Short mmCIF file of C-alpha atoms in Angstrom, two decimals:
data_model
loop_
_atom_site.label_atom_id
_atom_site.label_comp_id
_atom_site.label_asym_id
_atom_site.label_seq_id
_atom_site.Cartn_x
_atom_site.Cartn_y
_atom_site.Cartn_z
CA MET A 1 -31.04 100.42 -106.11
CA HIS A 2 -33.51 98.71 -103.58
CA LYS A 3 -36.02 100.86 -101.70
CA VAL A 4 -37.94 99.92 -98.49
CA LEU A 5 -41.35 101.93 -98.36
CA LEU A 6 -43.28 102.43 -95.13
CA PRO A 7 -47.19 102.46 -95.22
CA PHE A 8 -47.37 106.10 -95.68
CA LEU A 9 -45.33 106.94 -98.81
CA MET A 10 -45.39 109.70 -101.27
CA SER A 11 -43.20 109.88 -104.39
CA ALA A 12 -43.26 112.27 -107.36
CA SER A 13 -41.44 111.98 -110.69
CA ILE A 14 -40.85 115.01 -112.96
CA ALA A 15 -39.47 114.90 -116.45
CA ILE A 16 -37.12 117.90 -117.28
CA PRO A 17 -37.15 119.04 -120.83
CA VAL A 18 -33.60 120.27 -120.91
CA CYS A 19 -33.03 119.55 -124.55
CA ALA A 20 -36.16 120.77 -126.08
CA GLN A 21 -35.95 123.47 -128.65
CA ASN A 22 -38.47 125.76 -130.46
CA ILE A 23 -38.94 124.93 -133.96
CA ALA A 24 -39.41 128.07 -136.16
CA SER A 25 -42.44 128.11 -138.51
CA PRO A 26 -41.35 127.73 -142.08
CA SER A 27 -41.70 130.43 -144.64
CA SER A 28 -45.34 130.31 -146.74
CA TYR A 29 -44.96 129.41 -150.32
CA ALA A 30 -46.51 131.63 -153.15
CA ALA A 31 -48.95 128.90 -153.60
CA THR A 32 -50.72 129.81 -150.33
CA ALA A 33 -49.57 133.34 -149.49
CA THR A 34 -50.19 135.21 -152.51
CA GLN A 35 -52.52 135.29 -155.67
CA THR A 36 -51.30 134.30 -158.83
CA HIS A 37 -51.22 136.73 -161.80
CA ALA A 38 -54.16 134.70 -163.38
CA GLU A 39 -56.26 135.25 -160.38
CA GLN A 40 -55.58 138.88 -160.09
CA GLY A 41 -56.56 139.95 -163.50
CA ALA A 42 -57.25 138.27 -167.01
CA LEU A 43 -54.43 137.78 -169.52
CA ALA A 44 -54.85 138.56 -173.04
CA SER A 45 -52.56 135.89 -174.02
CA LEU A 46 -50.82 132.98 -172.12
CA THR A 47 -47.51 131.47 -173.00
CA LEU A 48 -46.34 127.97 -172.18
CA ALA A 49 -43.56 129.44 -169.95
CA ALA A 50 -46.13 131.57 -167.97
CA ALA A 51 -48.20 128.57 -167.69
CA LEU A 52 -45.31 126.56 -166.07
CA ASP A 53 -44.44 129.20 -163.69
CA LEU A 54 -48.10 129.84 -162.42
CA ALA A 55 -48.45 125.87 -162.02
CA PHE A 56 -44.90 125.60 -160.15
CA ASN A 57 -45.85 128.51 -157.87
CA ALA A 58 -49.50 127.87 -157.14
CA ASN A 59 -50.21 124.15 -157.88
CA PRO A 60 -51.77 122.54 -154.58
CA GLU A 61 -50.33 119.37 -155.24
CA ILE A 62 -46.81 120.69 -155.36
CA ALA A 63 -47.57 122.74 -152.19
CA ILE A 64 -48.48 119.64 -150.32
CA ALA A 65 -45.15 118.10 -151.27
CA ARG A 66 -43.26 120.95 -150.15
CA ARG A 67 -44.94 120.89 -146.82
CA GLU A 68 -44.00 117.36 -146.39
CA VAL A 69 -40.37 118.34 -146.99
CA GLU A 70 -40.60 121.09 -144.33
CA ALA A 71 -42.10 118.48 -141.89
CA THR A 72 -39.29 116.09 -142.50
CA ALA A 73 -36.85 118.67 -141.32
CA GLY A 74 -38.49 118.40 -137.79
CA THR A 75 -38.29 114.76 -137.89
CA VAL A 76 -34.67 114.77 -138.48
CA GLN A 77 -34.05 117.41 -135.75
CA GLN A 78 -36.19 115.19 -133.26
CA ALA A 79 -34.24 112.08 -134.21
CA GLY A 80 -31.05 113.53 -133.13
CA LEU A 81 -32.36 114.59 -129.60
CA ILE A 82 -31.27 112.69 -126.41
CA PRO A 83 -33.69 111.47 -123.67
CA ASN A 84 -34.54 114.18 -120.99
CA PRO A 85 -33.51 113.65 -117.52
CA GLU A 86 -35.96 112.96 -114.78
CA LEU A 87 -36.38 114.54 -111.44
CA GLU A 88 -37.60 112.13 -108.81
CA THR A 89 -38.64 113.03 -105.13
CA LEU A 90 -39.34 110.34 -102.67
CA ILE A 91 -40.92 111.10 -99.17
CA GLU A 92 -41.13 108.19 -96.75
CA ASP A 93 -43.51 108.72 -93.67
CA THR A 94 -45.56 111.70 -92.92
CA LYS A 95 -44.15 112.48 -89.53
CA ARG A 96 -41.51 115.16 -89.59
CA GLU A 97 -39.27 113.49 -86.98
CA THR A 98 -39.10 110.20 -88.69
CA ARG A 99 -39.41 111.35 -92.11
CA THR A 100 -36.91 110.48 -95.05
CA THR A 101 -36.62 112.45 -98.04
CA THR A 102 -34.86 111.51 -101.32
CA VAL A 103 -34.18 113.71 -104.31
CA GLN A 104 -32.55 112.22 -107.36
CA ILE A 105 -31.91 112.80 -111.01
CA ASN A 106 -32.57 109.91 -113.37
CA GLN A 107 -31.00 109.90 -116.83
CA ALA A 108 -31.20 107.21 -119.55
CA ILE A 109 -28.14 106.27 -121.43
CA GLU A 110 -28.99 105.09 -124.94
CA LEU A 111 -26.91 101.98 -126.02
CA GLY A 112 -26.86 100.05 -129.20
CA GLY A 113 -26.59 102.96 -131.62
CA LYS A 114 -30.12 103.93 -131.17
CA ARG A 115 -29.66 107.71 -131.77
CA GLY A 116 -27.45 107.08 -134.97
CA ALA A 117 -29.86 104.75 -136.33
CA ARG A 118 -32.86 107.21 -135.80
CA ILE A 119 -31.05 110.04 -137.48
CA THR A 120 -30.21 107.88 -140.41
CA ALA A 121 -33.99 106.63 -140.80
CA ALA A 122 -35.16 110.25 -140.47
CA GLU A 123 -32.72 111.34 -143.27
CA ARG A 124 -33.80 108.61 -145.47
CA GLY A 125 -37.51 109.90 -144.93
CA ARG A 126 -36.32 113.42 -146.06
CA ASP A 127 -34.69 112.25 -149.03
CA PHE A 128 -37.95 110.34 -149.89
CA ALA A 129 -39.94 113.62 -149.42
CA LEU A 130 -37.65 115.60 -151.54
CA MET A 131 -37.74 112.75 -154.33
CA GLU A 132 -41.61 112.88 -153.92
CA LEU A 133 -41.53 116.73 -154.42
CA LYS A 134 -39.31 116.37 -157.69
CA GLY A 135 -41.55 113.64 -158.99
CA LYS A 136 -44.57 115.71 -158.35
CA GLN A 137 -43.17 118.77 -160.02
CA ALA A 138 -42.23 116.48 -163.16
CA ASP A 139 -45.78 115.28 -163.09
CA ILE A 140 -47.41 118.62 -163.06
CA ARG A 141 -44.80 119.93 -165.73
CA ALA A 142 -46.09 117.15 -167.96
CA THR A 143 -49.72 117.71 -167.05
CA VAL A 144 -49.34 121.40 -167.99
CA ILE A 145 -47.60 120.84 -171.37
CA ALA A 146 -50.38 118.38 -172.23
CA ALA A 147 -53.21 120.69 -171.16
CA PHE A 148 -51.54 123.63 -172.91
CA TYR A 149 -51.25 121.87 -176.14
CA ASP A 150 -54.91 120.61 -175.79
CA VAL A 151 -56.01 124.27 -175.62
CA VAL A 152 -53.82 125.11 -178.68
CA ILE A 153 -55.55 122.12 -180.49
CA ALA A 154 -58.92 123.06 -179.35
CA GLN A 155 -58.35 126.59 -180.40
CA GLU A 156 -57.45 125.40 -183.88
CA ARG A 157 -60.44 123.18 -184.02
CA HIS A 158 -62.60 126.07 -182.99
CA ARG A 159 -61.00 128.29 -185.61
CA LEU A 160 -61.58 125.46 -188.20
CA ALA A 161 -65.06 124.77 -187.17
CA GLN A 162 -65.97 128.76 -187.57
CA ALA A 163 -64.33 128.81 -190.94
CA SER A 164 -66.43 125.79 -191.87
CA PHE A 165 -69.49 127.41 -190.56
CA GLU A 166 -68.94 130.57 -192.43
CA LEU A 167 -68.31 128.58 -195.76
CA ALA A 168 -71.30 126.72 -195.22
CA GLN A 169 -73.44 129.93 -194.91
CA ARG A 170 -71.90 131.43 -198.02
CA ALA A 171 -72.68 127.96 -199.76
CA THR A 172 -76.32 128.33 -198.58
CA LEU A 173 -76.49 131.82 -199.64
CA GLY A 174 -75.10 130.98 -203.02
CA ALA A 175 -77.31 127.97 -203.62
CA SER A 176 -80.41 129.97 -202.68
CA ARG A 177 -79.54 132.62 -205.26
CA ARG A 178 -79.04 129.93 -207.92
CA VAL A 179 -82.32 128.39 -207.06
CA ILE A 180 -83.92 131.81 -207.50
CA ALA A 181 -82.12 132.22 -210.88
CA GLY A 182 -83.30 128.75 -211.93
CA LYS A 183 -79.91 127.24 -212.48
CA ILE A 184 -80.16 124.52 -209.84
CA SER A 185 -82.90 122.31 -208.27
CA PRO A 186 -84.33 123.63 -204.84
CA VAL A 187 -83.20 120.35 -203.57
CA GLU A 188 -79.54 121.44 -203.76
CA GLU A 189 -80.57 124.50 -201.41
CA THR A 190 -82.12 121.97 -199.06
CA ARG A 191 -78.92 120.09 -198.95
CA ALA A 192 -76.76 123.23 -198.24
CA ARG A 193 -79.12 124.21 -195.32
CA VAL A 194 -78.81 120.65 -193.83
CA ALA A 195 -75.02 120.60 -194.16
CA GLU A 196 -75.14 124.12 -192.48
CA SER A 197 -77.03 122.99 -189.64
CA GLY A 198 -74.46 120.01 -189.32
CA VAL A 199 -71.58 122.63 -189.15
CA ARG A 200 -73.32 124.66 -186.70
CA ILE A 201 -73.46 121.59 -184.30
CA GLU A 202 -69.68 121.03 -184.97
CA LEU A 203 -69.09 124.66 -184.02
CA ALA A 204 -70.91 124.18 -180.77
CA GLN A 205 -69.09 121.05 -179.96
CA ALA A 206 -65.67 122.91 -180.72
CA ASN A 207 -66.66 125.63 -178.48
CA ASN A 208 -67.47 123.21 -175.60
CA GLU A 209 -64.12 121.31 -176.11
CA LEU A 210 -62.07 124.80 -175.94
CA GLU A 211 -63.71 125.92 -172.81
CA SER A 212 -63.17 122.42 -171.09
CA ALA A 213 -59.47 122.50 -172.24
CA ARG A 214 -59.24 126.00 -171.03
CA ARG A 215 -60.52 124.95 -167.52
CA LYS A 216 -58.29 122.19 -167.38
CA LEU A 217 -55.29 124.10 -167.92
CA ALA A 218 -56.32 126.71 -165.36
CA ALA A 219 -56.88 123.96 -162.93
CA THR A 220 -53.00 123.01 -163.05
CA TRP A 221 -52.38 126.24 -160.80
CA GLY A 222 -55.44 125.94 -158.68
CA SER A 223 -57.84 128.30 -160.48
CA SER A 224 -61.54 127.27 -160.92
CA HIS A 225 -62.18 129.60 -163.93
CA PRO A 226 -59.62 130.57 -166.82
CA ARG A 227 -58.47 134.11 -166.50
CA PHE A 228 -56.93 134.08 -169.95
CA GLU A 229 -58.57 134.59 -173.15
CA ARG A 230 -56.20 132.59 -175.49
CA VAL A 231 -52.79 130.51 -175.56
CA GLU A 232 -49.94 131.29 -177.79
CA ASP A 233 -49.11 128.70 -180.16
CA PRO A 234 -45.26 128.13 -179.80
CA HIS A 235 -45.06 127.19 -183.31
CA ALA A 236 -42.43 124.49 -182.13
CA GLU A 237 -41.16 121.77 -184.17
CA LEU A 238 -42.50 118.15 -183.53
CA PRO A 239 -41.06 116.43 -180.55
CA ALA A 240 -37.69 114.82 -181.48
CA LEU A 241 -37.89 110.94 -181.38
CA ILE A 242 -34.86 109.97 -179.10
CA PRO A 243 -33.73 106.38 -179.35
CA LEU A 244 -35.36 104.26 -176.86
CA PRO A 245 -31.98 102.86 -175.55
CA GLU A 246 -30.91 106.32 -174.71
CA LEU A 247 -34.36 107.05 -172.76
CA THR A 248 -34.04 103.77 -171.04
CA GLU A 249 -30.58 104.88 -169.72
CA ARG A 250 -31.83 108.18 -168.57
CA LEU A 251 -34.98 106.51 -166.81
CA GLN A 252 -32.54 105.22 -164.26
CA HIS A 253 -32.45 108.72 -162.90
CA SER A 254 -36.08 109.35 -162.90
CA PRO A 255 -37.74 110.69 -159.68
CA VAL A 256 -40.16 107.67 -159.40
CA LEU A 257 -37.48 105.02 -159.65
CA GLN A 258 -35.12 106.93 -157.35
CA ARG A 259 -38.09 107.29 -154.88
CA ALA A 260 -38.54 103.43 -154.89
CA LYS A 261 -34.58 102.95 -154.41
CA ILE A 262 -34.67 105.59 -151.45
CA GLU A 263 -37.85 103.76 -149.95
CA VAL A 264 -35.53 100.44 -149.78
CA GLU A 265 -32.81 102.35 -148.00
CA ARG A 266 -35.45 103.90 -145.64
CA ARG A 267 -36.86 100.71 -144.69
CA ALA A 268 -33.56 99.08 -144.14
CA ALA A 269 -32.55 102.08 -141.82
CA MET A 270 -35.97 101.41 -139.86
CA ALA A 271 -34.91 97.84 -139.47
CA GLN A 272 -31.82 99.02 -138.05
CA VAL A 273 -33.66 101.19 -135.72
CA GLU A 274 -35.53 98.10 -134.56
CA ARG A 275 -32.23 96.17 -133.96
CA SER A 276 -30.86 98.98 -131.93
CA ARG A 277 -33.83 98.68 -129.54
CA GLN A 278 -32.92 95.10 -128.77
CA THR A 279 -30.18 96.50 -126.72
CA PRO A 280 -31.63 97.65 -123.40
CA ASP A 281 -30.89 101.29 -122.18
CA VAL A 282 -29.12 102.06 -118.85
CA MET A 283 -30.82 104.30 -116.22
CA LEU A 284 -28.41 106.11 -114.11
CA SER A 285 -29.40 107.82 -111.07
CA LEU A 286 -27.74 110.30 -108.78
CA GLY A 287 -29.26 112.16 -105.70
CA ALA A 288 -29.25 112.75 -101.97
CA LYS A 289 -31.16 111.21 -99.07
CA ARG A 290 -32.18 113.21 -95.92
CA ASP A 291 -33.03 110.86 -92.90
CA GLU A 292 -34.60 113.09 -90.17
CA GLN A 293 -34.44 110.45 -87.53
CA MET A 294 -30.80 109.84 -87.84
CA GLY A 295 -29.98 113.44 -88.67
CA ARG A 296 -27.81 112.88 -91.65
CA ASN A 297 -27.69 112.99 -95.37
CA GLN A 298 -26.73 110.22 -97.62
CA ALA A 299 -25.43 110.15 -101.40
CA VAL A 300 -27.90 107.96 -103.53
CA ILE A 301 -26.28 106.23 -106.64
CA GLY A 302 -28.25 103.72 -108.90
CA VAL A 303 -28.09 101.92 -112.03
CA SER A 304 -31.09 100.21 -113.73
CA ILE A 305 -30.80 97.93 -116.48
CA PRO A 306 -33.82 95.98 -118.08
CA LEU A 307 -33.56 92.23 -118.62
CA PRO A 308 -34.38 91.25 -122.11
CA VAL A 309 -35.81 87.95 -121.16
CA PHE A 310 -39.09 88.01 -122.72
CA ASP A 311 -39.47 90.93 -125.06
CA ARG A 312 -36.50 91.35 -127.21
CA ASN A 313 -38.27 93.54 -129.89
CA GLN A 314 -38.05 90.39 -132.11
CA GLY A 315 -41.48 90.87 -133.43
CA ASN A 316 -40.72 94.59 -134.74
CA VAL A 317 -37.40 93.41 -136.16
CA LEU A 318 -39.05 90.84 -138.02
CA GLU A 319 -41.82 93.18 -139.33
CA ALA A 320 -39.07 95.86 -140.35
CA LEU A 321 -37.04 93.07 -142.35
CA ARG A 322 -40.18 91.82 -144.27
CA ARG A 323 -41.03 95.39 -145.33
CA THR A 324 -37.55 95.90 -146.54
CA ASP A 325 -38.05 92.87 -148.77
CA LYS A 326 -41.36 94.18 -149.77
CA ALA A 327 -39.71 97.56 -150.70
CA ARG A 328 -37.27 95.74 -152.84
CA ASP A 329 -40.00 93.79 -154.63
CA GLU A 330 -41.83 97.17 -155.30
CA LEU A 331 -38.46 98.53 -156.59
CA LEU A 332 -38.33 95.82 -159.17
CA ALA A 333 -41.88 96.16 -160.16
CA THR A 334 -41.71 99.90 -160.51
CA GLU A 335 -38.59 99.45 -162.83
CA VAL A 336 -40.35 97.01 -165.05
CA ASN A 337 -43.50 99.03 -165.22
CA LEU A 338 -41.65 102.27 -165.97
CA ASN A 339 -39.72 100.55 -168.80
CA MET A 340 -42.91 99.30 -170.08
CA GLU A 341 -44.70 102.46 -170.04
CA LEU A 342 -41.68 104.26 -171.45
CA GLY A 343 -41.71 101.79 -174.41
CA ASP A 344 -45.37 102.23 -175.02
CA ALA A 345 -45.03 106.25 -175.03
CA HIS A 346 -42.13 105.99 -177.32
CA GLY A 347 -44.02 103.68 -179.75
CA ARG A 348 -47.15 106.18 -179.63
CA LEU A 349 -44.61 109.17 -180.40
CA SER A 350 -43.10 107.50 -183.13
CA ILE A 351 -46.51 106.59 -184.87
CA ALA A 352 -48.04 109.92 -184.05
CA ARG A 353 -44.86 111.86 -185.49
CA MET A 354 -45.17 109.62 -188.61
CA GLU A 355 -48.70 110.38 -189.15
CA THR A 356 -48.78 114.13 -188.30
CA GLN A 357 -45.74 114.56 -190.96
CA LEU A 358 -47.72 112.45 -193.46
CA ILE A 359 -50.81 114.37 -193.22
CA LYS A 360 -49.11 117.73 -193.18
CA ASN A 361 -47.03 117.20 -196.16
CA GLU A 362 -49.00 114.97 -198.38
CA ILE A 363 -52.70 114.83 -197.53
CA LEU A 364 -53.61 118.33 -196.59
CA PRO A 365 -51.97 120.00 -199.58
CA GLY A 366 -53.94 117.83 -202.04
CA ALA A 367 -57.11 118.04 -200.02
CA LYS A 368 -56.95 121.92 -199.93
CA ARG A 369 -56.17 122.10 -203.57
CA ASN A 370 -58.89 119.82 -204.35
CA TYR A 371 -61.38 121.97 -202.14
CA GLU A 372 -60.32 125.32 -203.68
CA ALA A 373 -60.74 124.17 -207.11
CA SER A 374 -64.20 122.72 -206.47
CA SER A 375 -65.26 125.99 -204.78
CA LYS A 376 -64.09 127.96 -207.62
CA GLY A 377 -65.80 125.48 -210.14
CA PHE A 378 -69.07 125.74 -208.23
CA GLU A 379 -68.95 129.56 -208.53
CA LEU A 380 -68.46 129.11 -212.28
CA GLY A 381 -71.19 126.59 -212.57
CA LYS A 382 -68.92 123.78 -213.60
CA PHE A 383 -69.28 121.48 -210.48
CA SER A 384 -72.31 120.66 -208.54
CA PHE A 385 -73.00 121.62 -204.85
CA LEU A 386 -72.53 117.87 -203.73
CA GLU A 387 -69.07 117.78 -205.28
CA VAL A 388 -68.16 120.95 -203.40
CA LEU A 389 -69.53 119.64 -200.16
CA ASP A 390 -67.55 116.32 -200.84
CA ALA A 391 -64.42 118.24 -201.30
CA GLN A 392 -65.21 120.42 -198.30
CA ARG A 393 -65.77 117.58 -196.15
CA THR A 394 -62.60 115.58 -197.20
CA PHE A 395 -60.55 118.94 -196.47
CA PHE A 396 -61.86 119.51 -193.03
CA GLN A 397 -61.63 115.76 -192.22
CA ALA A 398 -57.81 115.90 -193.10
CA GLU A 399 -57.62 119.04 -191.06
CA SER A 400 -59.32 117.36 -188.03
CA GLN A 401 -57.12 114.35 -188.45
CA TYR A 402 -53.99 116.26 -188.39
CA LEU A 403 -55.12 118.11 -185.09
CA ARG A 404 -55.73 114.62 -183.76
CA SER A 405 -52.36 113.42 -184.51
CA LEU A 406 -50.75 116.52 -183.48
CA ALA A 407 -52.46 116.32 -180.15
CA GLU A 408 -51.37 112.71 -179.59
CA THR A 409 -47.78 113.76 -180.47
CA TYR A 410 -47.62 116.14 -177.68
CA ARG A 411 -49.38 113.96 -175.31
CA ALA A 412 -46.93 111.10 -176.07
CA ALA A 413 -43.96 113.42 -175.71
CA ALA A 414 -45.48 114.75 -172.33
CA ALA A 415 -45.78 111.07 -171.07
CA ILE A 416 -42.19 110.45 -171.65
CA ASP A 417 -41.29 113.70 -169.81
CA ARG A 418 -43.43 112.60 -166.88
CA LEU A 419 -41.55 109.17 -166.86
CA LEU A 420 -38.10 110.58 -167.13
CA GLY A 421 -38.66 113.47 -164.51
CA GLU A 422 -36.62 115.97 -166.45
CA PRO A 423 -37.06 118.44 -169.12
CA PHE A 424 -37.81 116.63 -172.23
CA SER A 425 -35.61 118.06 -175.16
CA ALA A 426 -38.49 118.20 -177.68
CA ILE A 427 -40.91 120.26 -175.51
CA LYS A 428 -38.83 122.83 -173.47
#
């Protein structure tokens, strides 16, 4: 449509938001709307199920992922909307008797499948956010399980250190009495007191490790201070050693790998959006024109089509295609890394289970019998205090080694759980 404008020309163009819709605000999650049970009051005892429930409902990282899912719903909604019409008014000349006034509606007609391409890309973005949420939940679940068993192990270490300290005190007292009775040398008493001091240091270290483990567990549900006194030992069997080929097959459904696959699809959909923009849109105009000088009204019909001579969106298309290739390469790298991490975690679990069972069934019983026999022999005067200390040290070292291997077993199982992104049968 050609327009000849006089020297005095006034025009206005107003967009009419006829397709806009109000978006209702999403409901708040328990993580931001309510306090957790742990924040409301101290718990005498915390179970693994309760810790998982607290983390899933109040963990800040999960809440962030949930908000992202909510936001993508608006992205999908916006992608399906069509362009708003425009109201345009054109006044030619300022004198009333010679004025020409034009009022028209302009509507852009999208061609090339732009709307469908936008919706597909937005839906892939929503799928990506959902998989991100699932992966974050699996990650937090594994973190909670590992932190929970760290507290269990720390509690047992603290109990062991407390028992060792009490035994050292009794040994010091017994040595003091035997020195007074003239049965042993005062050197033996000095050695007993030195050993007691060393055990006291170990008790302080165990107490610090326990407090640190409790704080890390409480942090999984966003609490800065632990509001529980202790955690309940589930007394579960050791995590089962599932064959690696079976785990590798289940790895194909892990959130991390699925997220990488969805990213490839999302990038391909975004490339299609850029391709659709290579097709120019058509602008239709319909209105009326009033010519005051001639005293008549005229219909105005127009069509506007951009000519893609220079800018055909070729740069954006090339960028989108290369980013799709990048997403495919990242998918391959992710799959390789996940398989490598799974194999490493499976090997750690295998060694840790074997070590734990060996210490529990063979080393600990023998060390305990040796320590009990040495303690009784010392009371009867058959063994020296050095022999009792040596037996005691051997027994407590075996206990500590057992706890370390047990903790490594649960950490390896939690790592497999994190990679698979599903409940690991051994640590449900």
